[in-house]
Amino acid sequence: MKVKRYVVDDLPQAVQMIRSELGSDAVILNTKEIRTGGFLGMFRKKRVEVIAAIDEASRKPAPRPAAPTKPIVRKSEPSEESAIPAVQLPNAAVRERYARSTGTSDAPAVRTSAVPSAASAVAVAVPAESPSKEAPERGAFAVPDDPRPARPVQAGAGLAENPDTASLLTELRSMKEMMVKLSKQQTFRSMPDSVMNWSRRLAEQGVEAPIIERFAEEVNDRLGTEGADDESAALSVAREVLLEWLLPSAGSGINSSTRIVHFVGPTGVGKTTTIAKIAADQSLTHHRTVGLITSDTYRIAAVDQLRTYADILNLPLEVVFSPSEAQRAFKKFEDRDLVLMDTAGRNYRNELLVSEVNSMLSPGEHAETILVLSMTQKYGDMKSVASQFAKYGVTRLLLTKVDETDSYGSILNLALEYSFAISYITCGQTVPDDIRPFDPNEWVSRLLGEPAYA
């Protein structure tokens, strides 16, 4: 028996190494977590120690029976004509000889049987209906018996094993995809220039390709043949379509019935400044008593920044480090009309960090969570973060730093893909002025580049 020890990062890595080195018959005897490396006993890395073994005798392949050197003929009742040797001929030759011997123009249906040999397997064609008790007629051929038990043939197994067939299927799939793409391009080419111009405008704004295709088809259908060349009509229809898409995303800000609002989002999107703007607006304009909570203890001076805003607005602030402390802080602010909670900015493309921040939040009918994203981010990064929080039921969105970009396609992408309700838009650093509710009419005009918002 051969025993070997592996020290790896995780168990799947060990399994792969064991299979490649010891074979698939190896067994794992023991697994254990260990810590290696480090400096002065600190910063040691967690590893996994795996002990595996293989029986050397089991690795020797069993001897295979020698292939028969002579074909075995199935015998029926003894007769002179029954001792016809098994003949291995191509399929076409068998049919032709059978037709000549029987005097018929068409050979009967045939079945094929794979006959293994030492070199290769040869397909032998035989008549489908051959006598079982009587000797075969002249021109009919007996099938050699396979000494090994027959294995069931799965449908499509030959196609998968044949490399030529597999490459042909791959080529057919690629041709199908190319034809679909060409069909879409041909549809786009057949659209009027007015529709194409607004589609290009949305592409420049960063709108996703599937949304642009949907937009072009819908605008073209509504224009019809009469207004296809009318630029003003195309603009009117384009505005109508985009407005219908963005109207469901118009949020209502913070409702008067809401008591607790959590703000979550990645690093550097402006959560702390946004909370100060909303706290000032709710306190000074709506005359509500506001309390502030922060769990952003990872970033240097993050607590001091929010404390400065709280002192200016004369609002109480609580700093929490764990879910239990967060619950005590919420209970402490039971007499407040509104509680705003700031969370730490992390790499929220990692689902573990999303679940960690979710444990700090206070559930309830009068609580809501707002995802804060910056318009200066790439849409791919925004999409990754949004999909993680959408799993936990976050449906409200706040977009910051709109004044720092000229591309607004991410608004349309997020609204259509995740059905977010956009509560606020921020467009500057001034507290509390540079924040306003989301207005679909304004952002349709920005998407289309109309002069009032260009």
Tab-separated table of N, CA and C in Angstrom, residues 368-430:
chain	number	residue	atom	x	y	z
A	368	GLU	N	-36.696	50.075	5.874
A	368	GLU	CA	-36.368	49.820	4.485
A	368	GLU	C	-34.861	49.986	4.274
A	369	THR	N	-34.354	49.371	3.229
A	369	THR	CA	-32.935	49.426	2.899
A	369	THR	C	-32.768	50.061	1.532
A	370	ILE	N	-31.856	51.015	1.436
A	370	ILE	CA	-31.592	51.718	0.181
A	370	ILE	C	-30.165	51.396	-0.258
A	371	LEU	N	-30.025	50.904	-1.478
A	371	LEU	CA	-28.714	50.634	-2.062
A	371	LEU	C	-28.190	51.915	-2.711
A	372	VAL	N	-26.994	52.309	-2.334
A	372	VAL	CA	-26.375	53.533	-2.855
A	372	VAL	C	-25.302	53.138	-3.862
A	373	LEU	N	-25.428	53.650	-5.099
A	373	LEU	CA	-24.454	53.404	-6.155
A	373	LEU	C	-24.053	54.726	-6.794
A	374	SER	N	-22.821	54.766	-7.276
A	374	SER	CA	-22.294	55.980	-7.906
A	374	SER	C	-22.414	55.869	-9.415
A	375	MET	N	-22.824	56.942	-10.061
A	375	MET	CA	-22.943	56.947	-11.514
A	375	MET	C	-21.583	56.941	-12.202
A	376	THR	N	-20.517	57.172	-11.478
A	376	THR	CA	-19.183	57.129	-12.071
A	376	THR	C	-18.620	55.708	-12.133
A	377	GLN	N	-19.328	54.734	-11.571
A	377	GLN	CA	-18.889	53.340	-11.638
A	377	GLN	C	-19.191	52.743	-13.012
A	378	LYS	N	-18.424	51.715	-13.384
A	378	LYS	CA	-18.760	50.945	-14.575
A	378	LYS	C	-20.046	50.170	-14.313
A	379	TYR	N	-20.841	50.022	-15.384
A	379	TYR	CA	-22.111	49.337	-15.180
A	379	TYR	C	-21.904	47.882	-14.769
A	380	GLY	N	-20.822	47.247	-15.257
A	380	GLY	CA	-20.567	45.863	-14.853
A	380	GLY	C	-20.392	45.735	-13.347
A	381	ASP	N	-19.682	46.697	-12.720
A	381	ASP	CA	-19.513	46.667	-11.266
A	381	ASP	C	-20.830	46.966	-10.555
A	382	MET	N	-21.581	47.931	-11.082
A	382	MET	CA	-22.886	48.242	-10.480
A	382	MET	C	-23.811	47.037	-10.536
A	383	LYS	N	-23.768	46.323	-11.641
A	383	LYS	CA	-24.628	45.152	-11.813
A	383	LYS	C	-24.269	44.049	-10.827
A	384	SER	N	-22.961	43.842	-10.613
A	384	SER	CA	-22.523	42.802	-9.677
A	384	SER	C	-23.006	43.090	-8.260
A	385	VAL	N	-22.866	44.341	-7.828
A	385	VAL	CA	-23.307	44.714	-6.479
A	385	VAL	C	-24.826	44.637	-6.367
A	386	ALA	N	-25.524	45.147	-7.388
A	386	ALA	CA	-26.992	45.163	-7.342
A	386	ALA	C	-27.558	43.748	-7.284
A	387	SER	N	-26.963	42.822	-8.034
A	387	SER	CA	-27.477	41.449	-8.022
A	387	SER	C	-27.286	40.793	-6.657
A	388	GLN	N	-26.204	41.137	-5.943
A	388	GLN	CA	-25.982	40.564	-4.608
A	388	GLN	C	-27.037	41.058	-3.620
A	389	PHE	N	-27.334	42.348	-3.635
A	389	PHE	CA	-28.314	42.875	-2.676
A	389	PHE	C	-29.744	42.547	-3.084
A	390	ALA	N	-29.979	42.353	-4.388
A	390	ALA	CA	-31.328	41.984	-4.821
A	390	ALA	C	-31.731	40.633	-4.251
A	391	LYS	N	-30.748	39.740	-3.988
A	391	LYS	CA	-31.056	38.441	-3.384
A	391	LYS	C	-31.658	38.594	-1.998
A	392	TYR	N	-31.324	39.679	-1.299
A	392	TYR	CA	-31.818	39.897	0.066
A	392	TYR	C	-33.040	40.815	0.098
A	393	GLY	N	-33.651	41.021	-1.051
A	393	GLY	CA	-34.901	41.767	-1.096
A	393	GLY	C	-34.754	43.276	-1.140
A	394	VAL	N	-33.590	43.805	-1.474
A	394	VAL	CA	-33.421	45.258	-1.592
A	394	VAL	C	-34.032	45.703	-2.909
A	395	THR	N	-34.968	46.640	-2.836
A	395	THR	CA	-35.684	47.100	-4.031
A	395	THR	C	-35.584	48.604	-4.244
A	396	ARG	N	-34.888	49.313	-3.354
A	396	ARG	CA	-34.800	50.775	-3.479
A	396	ARG	C	-33.362	51.169	-3.781
A	397	LEU	N	-33.218	52.202	-4.607
A	397	LEU	CA	-31.922	52.596	-5.136
A	397	LEU	C	-31.743	54.095	-4.994
A	398	LEU	N	-30.495	54.502	-4.717
A	398	LEU	CA	-30.132	55.919	-4.664
A	398	LEU	C	-28.838	56.088	-5.472
A	399	LEU	N	-28.843	57.003	-6.431
A	399	LEU	CA	-27.702	57.210	-7.324
A	399	LEU	C	-27.012	58.525	-6.993
A	400	THR	N	-25.701	58.459	-6.839
A	400	THR	CA	-24.920	59.633	-6.448
A	400	THR	C	-23.975	60.046	-7.578
A	401	LYS	N	-23.381	61.235	-7.413
A	401	LYS	CA	-22.348	61.767	-8.311
A	401	LYS	C	-22.819	61.861	-9.756
A	402	VAL	N	-24.095	62.230	-9.924
A	402	VAL	CA	-24.624	62.387	-11.276
A	402	VAL	C	-23.956	63.554	-11.985
A	403	ASP	N	-23.505	64.554	-11.231
A	403	ASP	CA	-22.859	65.723	-11.826
A	403	ASP	C	-21.457	65.418	-12.350
A	404	GLU	N	-20.915	64.238	-12.053
A	404	GLU	CA	-19.558	63.894	-12.459
A	404	GLU	C	-19.509	62.997	-13.690
A	405	THR	N	-20.618	62.840	-14.395
A	405	THR	CA	-20.646	61.988	-15.590
A	405	THR	C	-21.626	62.552	-16.600
A	406	ASP	N	-21.429	62.181	-17.860
A	406	ASP	CA	-22.359	62.537	-18.934
A	406	ASP	C	-23.037	61.300	-19.521
A	407	SER	N	-22.821	60.143	-18.914
A	407	SER	CA	-23.440	58.899	-19.384
A	407	SER	C	-24.488	58.464	-18.372
A	408	TYR	N	-25.722	58.335	-18.844
A	408	TYR	CA	-26.833	58.035	-17.937
A	408	TYR	C	-27.517	56.703	-18.265
A	409	GLY	N	-26.888	55.890	-19.116
A	409	GLY	CA	-27.522	54.629	-19.496
A	409	GLY	C	-27.676	53.647	-18.351
A	410	SER	N	-26.823	53.770	-17.323
A	410	SER	CA	-26.920	52.837	-16.189
A	410	SER	C	-28.263	52.963	-15.477
A	411	ILE	N	-28.847	54.163	-15.493
A	411	ILE	CA	-30.156	54.345	-14.851
A	411	ILE	C	-31.196	53.459	-15.527
A	412	LEU	N	-31.210	53.478	-16.852
A	412	LEU	CA	-32.174	52.658	-17.587
A	412	LEU	C	-31.875	51.177	-17.418
A	413	ASN	N	-30.604	50.801	-17.442
A	413	ASN	CA	-30.246	49.392	-17.280
A	413	ASN	C	-30.706	48.838	-15.939
A	414	LEU	N	-30.413	49.575	-14.855
A	414	LEU	CA	-30.783	49.109	-13.513
A	414	LEU	C	-32.295	49.079	-13.330
A	415	ALA	N	-32.982	50.074	-13.881
A	415	ALA	CA	-34.433	50.137	-13.712
A	415	ALA	C	-35.125	48.969	-14.396
A	416	LEU	N	-34.638	48.583	-15.580
A	416	LEU	CA	-35.304	47.505	-16.317
A	416	LEU	C	-34.868	46.122	-15.851
A	417	GLU	N	-33.603	45.978	-15.469
A	417	GLU	CA	-33.099	44.647	-15.121
A	417	GLU	C	-33.493	44.223	-13.713
A	418	TYR	N	-33.561	45.169	-12.764
A	418	TYR	CA	-33.822	44.801	-11.368
A	418	TYR	C	-35.112	45.408	-10.809
A	419	SER	N	-35.802	46.203	-11.597
A	419	SER	CA	-37.066	46.833	-11.162
A	419	SER	C	-36.881	47.633	-9.877
A	420	PHE	N	-35.755	48.345	-9.748
A	420	PHE	CA	-35.506	49.177	-8.574
A	420	PHE	C	-36.405	50.408	-8.598
A	421	ALA	N	-36.834	50.832	-7.418
A	421	ALA	CA	-37.473	52.135	-7.247
A	421	ALA	C	-36.385	53.131	-6.846
A	422	ILE	N	-36.131	54.130	-7.683
A	422	ILE	CA	-35.049	55.086	-7.456
A	422	ILE	C	-35.578	56.211	-6.563
A	423	SER	N	-35.089	56.271	-5.326
A	423	SER	CA	-35.617	57.226	-4.353
A	423	SER	C	-35.068	58.631	-4.572
A	424	TYR	N	-33.739	58.744	-4.709
A	424	TYR	CA	-33.108	60.064	-4.794
A	424	TYR	C	-31.991	60.037	-5.830
A	425	ILE	N	-31.646	61.245	-6.277
A	425	ILE	CA	-30.484	61.498	-7.119
A	425	ILE	C	-29.679	62.601	-6.433
A	426	THR	N	-28.372	62.397	-6.270
A	426	THR	CA	-27.527	63.454	-5.711
A	426	THR	C	-26.588	63.961	-6.804
A	427	CYS	N	-26.322	65.256	-6.772
A	427	CYS	CA	-25.563	65.887	-7.860
A	427	CYS	C	-24.601	66.946	-7.326
A	428	GLY	N	-23.917	66.669	-6.209
A	428	GLY	CA	-22.950	67.617	-5.677
A	428	GLY	C	-22.648	67.329	-4.213
A	429	GLN	N	-21.765	68.151	-3.619
A	429	GLN	CA	-21.322	67.950	-2.247
A	429	GLN	C	-22.023	68.861	-1.232
A	430	THR	N	-22.821	69.781	-1.715
A	430	THR	CA	-23.450	70.744	-0.810
A	430	THR	C	-24.546	70.072	0.004
